[in-house]
Short mmCIF file of N, CA, C and O in Angstrom, two decimals:
data_model
loop_
_atom_site.label_atom_id
_atom_site.label_comp_id
_atom_site.label_asym_id
_atom_site.label_seq_id
_atom_site.Cartn_x
_atom_site.Cartn_y
_atom_site.Cartn_z
N UNK A 1 0.82 -1.20 0.00
CA UNK A 1 0.00 0.00 0.00
C UNK A 1 0.86 1.26 0.00
O UNK A 1 0.53 2.22 -0.66
N UNK A 2 1.96 1.22 0.72
CA UNK A 2 2.82 2.40 0.79
C UNK A 2 3.48 2.66 -0.56
O UNK A 2 3.74 3.80 -0.93
N UNK A 3 3.78 1.59 -1.32
CA UNK A 3 4.36 1.78 -2.65
C UNK A 3 3.43 2.55 -3.57
O UNK A 3 3.88 3.30 -4.41
N UNK A 4 2.14 2.35 -3.42
CA UNK A 4 1.18 3.08 -4.24
C UNK A 4 1.26 4.56 -3.92
O UNK A 4 1.25 5.40 -4.80
N UNK A 5 1.38 4.91 -2.67
CA UNK A 5 1.49 6.31 -2.30
C UNK A 5 2.77 6.92 -2.85
O UNK A 5 2.76 8.04 -3.34
N UNK A 6 3.87 6.20 -2.75
CA UNK A 6 5.13 6.70 -3.28
C UNK A 6 5.05 6.85 -4.79
O UNK A 6 5.50 7.84 -5.34
N UNK A 7 4.43 5.88 -5.45
CA UNK A 7 4.28 5.95 -6.90
C UNK A 7 3.45 7.16 -7.29
O UNK A 7 3.81 7.89 -8.22
N UNK A 8 2.36 7.41 -6.57
CA UNK A 8 1.52 8.57 -6.86
C UNK A 8 2.30 9.87 -6.65
O UNK A 8 2.18 10.80 -7.44
N UNK A 9 3.08 9.92 -5.60
CA UNK A 9 3.88 11.10 -5.32
C UNK A 9 4.90 11.34 -6.43
O UNK A 9 5.08 12.47 -6.88
N UNK A 10 5.54 10.28 -6.88
CA UNK A 10 6.50 10.41 -7.97
C UNK A 10 5.83 10.84 -9.27
O UNK A 10 6.39 11.64 -10.03
N UNK A 11 4.64 10.34 -9.53
CA UNK A 11 3.90 10.75 -10.72
C UNK A 11 3.57 12.24 -10.66
O UNK A 11 3.67 12.95 -11.67
N UNK A 12 3.19 12.72 -9.48
CA UNK A 12 2.90 14.15 -9.33
C UNK A 12 4.16 14.99 -9.54
O UNK A 12 4.10 16.05 -10.18
N UNK A 13 5.27 14.53 -9.01
CA UNK A 13 6.53 15.26 -9.21
C UNK A 13 6.92 15.27 -10.68
O UNK A 13 7.40 16.29 -11.19
N UNK A 14 6.73 14.16 -11.35
CA UNK A 14 7.05 14.08 -12.77
C UNK A 14 6.20 15.07 -13.57
O UNK A 14 6.71 15.78 -14.43
N UNK A 15 4.92 15.13 -13.25
CA UNK A 15 4.03 16.07 -13.92
C UNK A 15 4.43 17.51 -13.63
O UNK A 15 4.44 18.35 -14.52
N UNK A 16 4.79 17.78 -12.39
CA UNK A 16 5.20 19.12 -12.02
C UNK A 16 6.48 19.54 -12.72
O UNK A 16 6.64 20.69 -13.13
N UNK A 17 7.40 18.60 -12.89
CA UNK A 17 8.66 18.91 -13.57
C UNK A 17 8.48 19.19 -15.05
O UNK A 17 9.38 19.74 -15.70
N UNK A 18 7.35 18.86 -15.61
CA UNK A 18 7.07 19.15 -17.02
C UNK A 18 6.74 20.62 -17.24
O UNK A 18 6.79 21.10 -18.37
N UNK A 19 6.42 21.33 -16.18
CA UNK A 19 6.08 22.74 -16.30
C UNK A 19 7.30 23.56 -16.72
O UNK A 19 8.39 23.34 -16.25
N UNK A 20 7.07 24.51 -17.59
CA UNK A 20 8.16 25.33 -18.11
C UNK A 20 8.53 26.45 -17.13
O UNK A 20 9.69 26.82 -17.02
N UNK A 21 7.57 26.94 -16.39
CA UNK A 21 7.77 28.11 -15.54
C UNK A 21 8.20 27.76 -14.11
O UNK A 21 7.95 28.53 -13.19
N UNK A 22 8.87 26.67 -13.91
CA UNK A 22 9.29 26.24 -12.58
C UNK A 22 10.53 27.00 -12.13
O UNK A 22 11.45 27.21 -12.90
N UNK A 23 10.55 27.39 -10.85
CA UNK A 23 11.71 28.10 -10.31
C UNK A 23 12.80 27.11 -9.91
O UNK A 23 12.54 25.94 -9.66
N UNK A 24 14.02 27.63 -9.82
CA UNK A 24 15.15 26.80 -9.42
C UNK A 24 15.00 26.34 -7.97
O UNK A 24 15.40 25.24 -7.63
N UNK A 25 14.38 27.17 -7.13
CA UNK A 25 14.16 26.78 -5.73
C UNK A 25 13.25 25.56 -5.64
O UNK A 25 13.48 24.66 -4.83
N UNK A 26 12.21 25.52 -6.46
CA UNK A 26 11.30 24.38 -6.45
C UNK A 26 12.00 23.12 -6.95
O UNK A 26 11.77 22.02 -6.43
N UNK A 27 12.86 23.27 -7.93
CA UNK A 27 13.63 22.12 -8.43
C UNK A 27 14.51 21.58 -7.31
O UNK A 27 14.62 20.37 -7.12
N UNK A 28 15.13 22.46 -6.54
CA UNK A 28 15.96 22.01 -5.41
C UNK A 28 15.12 21.32 -4.33
O UNK A 28 15.58 20.37 -3.71
N UNK A 29 13.90 21.81 -4.10
CA UNK A 29 13.01 21.15 -3.15
C UNK A 29 12.67 19.74 -3.61
O UNK A 29 12.65 18.80 -2.81
N UNK A 30 12.40 19.58 -4.90
CA UNK A 30 12.08 18.26 -5.45
C UNK A 30 13.30 17.36 -5.35
O UNK A 30 13.16 16.17 -5.05
N UNK A 31 14.49 17.91 -5.55
CA UNK A 31 15.72 17.12 -5.40
C UNK A 31 15.81 16.55 -3.98
O UNK A 31 16.09 15.37 -3.80
N UNK A 32 15.54 17.37 -2.99
CA UNK A 32 15.58 16.91 -1.60
C UNK A 32 14.50 15.85 -1.36
O UNK A 32 14.74 14.88 -0.64
N UNK A 33 13.35 16.02 -1.99
CA UNK A 33 12.27 15.04 -1.84
C UNK A 33 12.68 13.70 -2.44
O UNK A 33 12.32 12.65 -1.90
N UNK A 34 13.43 13.72 -3.55
CA UNK A 34 13.85 12.46 -4.17
C UNK A 34 14.77 11.68 -3.24
O UNK A 34 14.71 10.46 -3.19
N UNK A 35 15.62 12.39 -2.49
CA UNK A 35 16.47 11.71 -1.51
C UNK A 35 15.63 11.08 -0.41
O UNK A 35 15.89 9.95 0.01
N UNK A 36 14.61 11.80 0.05
CA UNK A 36 13.74 11.25 1.10
C UNK A 36 13.00 10.01 0.61
O UNK A 36 12.87 9.02 1.32
N UNK A 37 12.51 10.07 -0.62
CA UNK A 37 11.79 8.93 -1.20
C UNK A 37 12.74 7.74 -1.35
O UNK A 37 12.38 6.60 -1.03
N UNK A 38 13.96 8.01 -1.82
CA UNK A 38 14.93 6.93 -1.98
C UNK A 38 15.27 6.29 -0.64
O UNK A 38 15.38 5.06 -0.53
N UNK A 39 15.42 7.10 0.39
CA UNK A 39 15.72 6.56 1.72
C UNK A 39 14.57 5.70 2.24
O UNK A 39 14.79 4.64 2.82
N UNK A 40 13.33 6.14 2.00
CA UNK A 40 12.20 5.35 2.47
C UNK A 40 12.09 4.04 1.69
O UNK A 40 11.74 3.01 2.26
N UNK A 41 12.38 4.07 0.39
CA UNK A 41 12.36 2.83 -0.40
C UNK A 41 13.44 1.87 0.07
O UNK A 41 13.21 0.66 0.16
N UNK A 42 14.63 2.40 0.37
CA UNK A 42 15.70 1.55 0.90
C UNK A 42 15.30 0.92 2.22
O UNK A 42 15.55 -0.26 2.46
N UNK A 43 14.68 1.70 3.08
CA UNK A 43 14.25 1.20 4.39
C UNK A 43 13.20 0.11 4.23
O UNK A 43 13.25 -0.92 4.91
N UNK A 44 12.26 0.32 3.32
CA UNK A 44 11.21 -0.68 3.08
C UNK A 44 11.78 -2.00 2.60
O UNK A 44 11.33 -3.06 3.01
N UNK A 45 12.75 -1.91 1.72
CA UNK A 45 13.27 -3.14 1.09
C UNK A 45 14.51 -3.68 1.77
O UNK A 45 14.98 -4.75 1.40
N UNK A 46 15.05 -2.93 2.73
CA UNK A 46 16.21 -3.40 3.47
C UNK A 46 17.50 -3.41 2.66
O UNK A 46 18.35 -4.26 2.85
N UNK A 47 17.63 -2.46 1.75
CA UNK A 47 18.83 -2.34 0.92
C UNK A 47 19.37 -0.91 1.01
O UNK A 47 18.76 -0.05 1.63
N UNK A 48 20.50 -0.68 0.37
CA UNK A 48 21.08 0.67 0.33
C UNK A 48 21.37 1.11 -1.10
O UNK A 48 22.10 2.06 -1.32
N UNK A 49 20.82 0.43 -2.05
CA UNK A 49 21.18 0.68 -3.44
C UNK A 49 20.46 1.87 -4.06
O UNK A 49 21.01 2.52 -4.95
N UNK A 50 19.27 2.19 -3.61
CA UNK A 50 18.50 3.24 -4.25
C UNK A 50 19.10 4.61 -3.94
O UNK A 50 19.24 5.45 -4.83
N UNK A 51 19.47 4.83 -2.69
CA UNK A 51 20.10 6.11 -2.33
C UNK A 51 21.42 6.27 -3.09
O UNK A 51 21.74 7.36 -3.57
N UNK A 52 22.16 5.19 -3.22
CA UNK A 52 23.41 5.23 -3.98
C UNK A 52 23.18 5.59 -5.44
O UNK A 52 23.94 6.36 -6.03
N UNK A 53 22.13 5.03 -6.02
CA UNK A 53 21.78 5.35 -7.41
C UNK A 53 21.47 6.82 -7.56
O UNK A 53 21.96 7.49 -8.48
N UNK A 54 20.67 7.36 -6.66
CA UNK A 54 20.30 8.77 -6.72
C UNK A 54 21.54 9.66 -6.55
O UNK A 54 21.73 10.62 -7.30
N UNK A 55 22.39 9.32 -5.61
CA UNK A 55 23.62 10.10 -5.40
C UNK A 55 24.51 10.06 -6.64
O UNK A 55 25.09 11.07 -7.02
N UNK A 56 24.61 8.89 -7.26
CA UNK A 56 25.44 8.77 -8.46
C UNK A 56 24.91 9.62 -9.61
O UNK A 56 25.68 10.24 -10.34
N UNK A 57 23.62 9.65 -9.79
CA UNK A 57 23.04 10.44 -10.87
C UNK A 57 23.29 11.92 -10.63
O UNK A 57 23.65 12.66 -11.55
N UNK A 58 23.12 12.39 -9.40
CA UNK A 58 23.36 13.80 -9.10
C UNK A 58 24.84 14.16 -9.16
O UNK A 58 25.19 15.31 -9.39
N UNK A 59 25.72 13.20 -8.98
CA UNK A 59 27.15 13.46 -8.93
C UNK A 59 27.82 13.38 -10.31
O UNK A 59 28.94 13.81 -10.49
N UNK A 60 27.14 12.81 -11.30
CA UNK A 60 27.73 12.60 -12.62
C UNK A 60 28.24 13.90 -13.24
O UNK A 60 27.68 14.97 -13.04
N UNK A 61 29.33 13.78 -14.01
CA UNK A 61 29.87 14.92 -14.75
C UNK A 61 29.41 14.81 -16.18
O UNK A 61 29.20 13.72 -16.69
N UNK A 62 29.28 15.85 -16.90
CA UNK A 62 29.35 17.24 -16.47
C UNK A 62 28.05 17.66 -15.80
O UNK A 62 26.99 17.08 -16.06
N UNK A 63 28.14 18.68 -14.97
CA UNK A 63 26.94 19.21 -14.33
C UNK A 63 26.17 19.96 -15.41
O UNK A 63 26.73 20.84 -16.07
N UNK A 64 24.92 19.62 -15.61
CA UNK A 64 24.17 20.24 -16.70
C UNK A 64 23.86 21.71 -16.41
O UNK A 64 23.77 22.13 -15.26
N UNK A 65 23.70 22.44 -17.48
CA UNK A 65 23.33 23.85 -17.35
C UNK A 65 21.95 23.96 -16.69
O UNK A 65 21.71 24.82 -15.87
N UNK A 66 21.08 23.05 -17.08
CA UNK A 66 19.73 23.04 -16.52
C UNK A 66 19.60 21.82 -15.62
O UNK A 66 19.46 20.70 -16.09
N UNK A 67 19.67 22.03 -14.33
CA UNK A 67 19.67 20.97 -13.34
C UNK A 67 18.34 20.23 -13.32
O UNK A 67 18.26 19.09 -12.90
N UNK A 68 17.30 20.86 -13.83
CA UNK A 68 15.96 20.27 -13.84
C UNK A 68 15.96 18.93 -14.59
O UNK A 68 15.27 18.00 -14.20
N UNK A 69 16.73 18.83 -15.64
CA UNK A 69 16.79 17.59 -16.41
C UNK A 69 17.29 16.43 -15.57
O UNK A 69 16.81 15.31 -15.68
N UNK A 70 18.28 16.70 -14.75
CA UNK A 70 18.83 15.64 -13.91
C UNK A 70 17.82 15.21 -12.86
O UNK A 70 17.71 14.03 -12.54
N UNK A 71 17.08 16.16 -12.31
CA UNK A 71 16.05 15.83 -11.31
C UNK A 71 14.96 15.00 -11.98
O UNK A 71 14.48 14.02 -11.39
N UNK A 72 14.57 15.35 -13.20
CA UNK A 72 13.58 14.56 -13.93
C UNK A 72 14.08 13.14 -14.15
O UNK A 72 13.31 12.18 -14.04
N UNK A 73 15.35 13.01 -14.44
CA UNK A 73 15.93 11.67 -14.65
C UNK A 73 15.85 10.84 -13.37
O UNK A 73 15.51 9.64 -13.42
N UNK A 74 16.13 11.45 -12.23
CA UNK A 74 16.06 10.73 -10.96
C UNK A 74 14.62 10.31 -10.68
O UNK A 74 14.37 9.17 -10.27
N UNK A 75 13.66 11.20 -10.91
CA UNK A 75 12.26 10.86 -10.68
C UNK A 75 11.85 9.69 -11.57
O UNK A 75 11.19 8.75 -11.12
N UNK A 76 12.28 9.70 -12.82
CA UNK A 76 11.96 8.60 -13.73
C UNK A 76 12.60 7.29 -13.29
O UNK A 76 11.98 6.22 -13.37
N UNK A 77 13.83 7.34 -12.82
CA UNK A 77 14.51 6.13 -12.32
C UNK A 77 13.80 5.58 -11.09
O UNK A 77 13.64 4.36 -10.95
N UNK A 78 13.38 6.45 -10.19
CA UNK A 78 12.65 6.00 -9.01
C UNK A 78 11.32 5.38 -9.39
O UNK A 78 10.89 4.38 -8.80
N UNK A 79 10.65 5.96 -10.39
CA UNK A 79 9.40 5.38 -10.87
C UNK A 79 9.62 3.98 -11.43
O UNK A 79 8.84 3.07 -11.17
N UNK A 80 10.69 3.80 -12.18
CA UNK A 80 11.00 2.47 -12.72
C UNK A 80 11.22 1.47 -11.60
O UNK A 80 10.79 0.33 -11.67
N UNK A 81 11.91 1.92 -10.55
CA UNK A 81 12.21 1.03 -9.43
C UNK A 81 10.94 0.65 -8.68
O UNK A 81 10.76 -0.49 -8.28
N UNK A 82 10.04 1.61 -8.49
CA UNK A 82 8.80 1.34 -7.77
C UNK A 82 7.90 0.42 -8.57
O UNK A 82 7.24 -0.47 -8.01
N UNK A 83 7.86 0.59 -9.88
CA UNK A 83 6.98 -0.22 -10.73
C UNK A 83 7.49 -1.64 -10.90
O UNK A 83 6.72 -2.53 -11.23
N UNK A 84 8.77 -1.86 -10.69
CA UNK A 84 9.35 -3.19 -10.88
C UNK A 84 8.95 -4.15 -9.77
O UNK A 84 8.56 -3.86 -8.72
#
């Protein structure tokens, strides 16, 4: 049941990230939320791989000019993990 809530939350974040007029502050808030979601998924499943995946994606070089794309990528990866 909790996975459904996380999936719904990720879907809402994905939809919100599609908006063109999003501020950089909101993108940073969503980035922090993705870490929280990853930590809760790791706790549920008893692993540490999801947080590591998220950290690796945010740490990759080069740092994009538009950080929003990287946050969208993390949200999509988390959605794939939840749906699997």
